[in-house]
Each structure stands twice: as structure tokens, then as C-alpha cells.
Amino acid sequence: MCKKNGAKTKKETRELLSDLNKKINSNNISEKQKAKDLLFVHKKITNKLLVWSLKLFILFLIDIFLLITVITLFITNMFLDNNTLVWIIISLSLLILVKFTYMNWFSKNLFYKKIVVFNFKSKVDKHKFQAYREISFTPIWFWIFFVGANFIVAVIINYQIQGILLAYGKGNKWNGPGIFTFWAISRAMLDMMLLPSFLNAFGKIAEKDKAVESNYVKLIKDQYFSNKSLFEDVEFEENYLNLKFNKNNFSSRNGLFIFVNKDDLTRPDQSRMIEINKEILECYKEIWESYIDLLENRMKAKFNKTTVHTLYWLERIYDKIFLDLFDI
């Protein structure tokens, strides 16, 4: 993540890449070791872009705790057959399912890491101002965990509800229609909650990023060798609304840079906003240089199944940033 006066970070990144390239181009280092060094350096670089959310991480730990608690109570109650435990299991299970439904219905990213490209703070007309770019990042394992956890919970809650209905039916506390009505209502509620959620989650696990496979890959990523100096010949459009890349006639999305309206801002405010825009550009330039290094050097190293997976996710982090930047 870029912040104001980030010269020290830029220097560290360039030193890391310089040392890495010496190792990659050395004949005395094996290809496997080169792969390890490449991934180590770029994990270190991308980790600076990934920001932890303590609140979301705690919520994730609570989810794990609730899941373990539900499973433990369920197994225990199979031997004890305690009615109080049944209702506790159902209550905790519903809590987990409600969160899962909330995540999917409202497309909320509750993963505890996010990509933060830059974060600059300043003042405009004596008021505080923040230029901040955050990009959601959710790895596949996170969705697999939630789908698996909620499938288990759905099985448990259905088992418990059916057990309650059978127990009441045997005791003749409810008549036949009453039991079937309660069962129908509970199943309909669960189906309405879970079916769209599961479909959405499976879609996110299975989907390939169409944007990654389209113009971005064809015009920029796959032709990185012709785009090394992409950020060398750029200029801001009128009022700094976006950035124009002259070499290939691309432009950035609106809203990434600070809109500088000279009619509404004082000269000192204009100067500060323009300076921040230049620093934001330097952020993207630095990240692009790192990504080019990864794309170039990946061909000089040998990856196994584990390291290929790590390489894939490192590329996805960079891809997320530049898919968010380019308007193509």
C-alpha cells in the first residue's frame, strides 16, 4: 500500500527486485531455488498491498468456533438426546446460516484481507480528505470453507428439526397436519435462504474471471514484453479525471485519481491534489514494475504443484489491481 512520502518503501522494493534478478540470472542456482526466491520476494511485495481487517478476522475465528461447537454438540447429543441441546444446536446453526445468506444475497466480502493500493490523507479547504483505493480479494479456499461448513450445518439443522417432529408425533402432541405444516414451513425457509446462497457461492468457486481472460490478458498481460514502459508515456486528462496511456491508447477508469476542478479549488488545494495524483501514479508504476518482474522471471524458474498455486494467486493480486485501473 502506498502512503505519502513512500520513498523508503519504493527503495526497498527496488532493492528486493535487484537482488532477486541477480539470483534468477545466476547459473549457480537451481531452477527450483529460483522459483522459491521469486515467490518469496513477490509474496513480500504483495503482502504490503494486502491489509488485514482485525474485525473480520475475529468474525472468521468466531465462525470456526461456532462450527466446531455445533458439530461437537451434535455428536454429543446423539448419545445424550437432550432437548435443550437440540434447541441450542438449531439456534447456533441458524446463526451460521444467516451469515452465509447475508454474504451471498448482498455480495458482501467478509474475507479478512483486502487489497489497498494507496491511502493518502490531506486537507481541502481546511477539511480532512482521504484518497483511498480498496479492492476486494477473496481466495477460493475461503468460499470452499463456507460452502462446506454451511452444508454440514444444513444437514445438522434438518436432522434436528426432523427429530423434533418425530418426537412430537410419537407423543401425539401434534396432529398430522400440524407436523407437516411445520416441516413444510421450516424446509421452505431453509431452501429460500440456502439455495440462492449455494448457487452463488458455487458460481464464485467455479467461475473464471472473464475480465482476466478478455482484453486485459490479450492486450496487456500476455504482451507484457511490449508493455514494460507502459507507465513511462502517460498524461493526465483534463482536470485529472483519468490517466491516458499514449503508447497503446488505453485510459484509466474515472474516479481513481482526484478530480481537480480549478474553478472550485484554491491554488494551494489544487497543488496538494495534483501532488497526490502524481504519487498515486507512482504507486501504480511501482506495482507495475514488480508485476513485470514476476511475469519475466517466472519463465526462468521451475515450479511444482504447490509453487504453481502460489504463483497463480500472486498473479491474481496484481491482476485485480490493474483490472481495476484500466478501462478496457
PDB file of C-alpha atoms in Angstrom, residues 73 77 80-92 160 164 168:
ATOM      1  CA  LEU A  73     -22.815 -30.619  20.437  1.00  0.00           C
ATOM      2  CA  ASN A  77     -26.382 -35.130  21.744  1.00  0.00           C
ATOM      3  CA  LEU A  80     -27.465 -37.797  25.382  1.00  0.00           C
ATOM      4  CA  ASP A  81     -30.668 -36.999  23.449  1.00  0.00           C
ATOM      5  CA  ASN A  82     -31.201 -33.766  25.390  1.00  0.00           C
ATOM      6  CA  ASN A  83     -33.966 -31.405  24.185  1.00  0.00           C
ATOM      7  CA  THR A  84     -32.186 -28.293  25.452  1.00  0.00           C
ATOM      8  CA  LEU A  85     -29.079 -29.168  23.451  1.00  0.00           C
ATOM      9  CA  VAL A  86     -31.237 -29.670  20.359  1.00  0.00           C
ATOM     10  CA  TRP A  87     -32.524 -26.096  20.509  1.00  0.00           C
ATOM     11  CA  ILE A  88     -29.026 -24.746  21.213  1.00  0.00           C
ATOM     12  CA  ILE A  89     -27.739 -26.605  18.137  1.00  0.00           C
ATOM     13  CA  ILE A  90     -30.586 -25.248  15.998  1.00  0.00           C
ATOM     14  CA  SER A  91     -30.010 -21.675  17.245  1.00  0.00           C
ATOM     15  CA  LEU A  92     -26.257 -21.743  16.573  1.00  0.00           C
ATOM     16  CA  GLN A 160     -32.605 -31.885  14.350  1.00  0.00           C
ATOM     17  CA  ILE A 164     -38.215 -32.872  16.870  1.00  0.00           C
ATOM     18  CA  TYR A 168     -43.727 -34.746  18.892  1.00  0.00           C
TER      19      TYR A 168
END
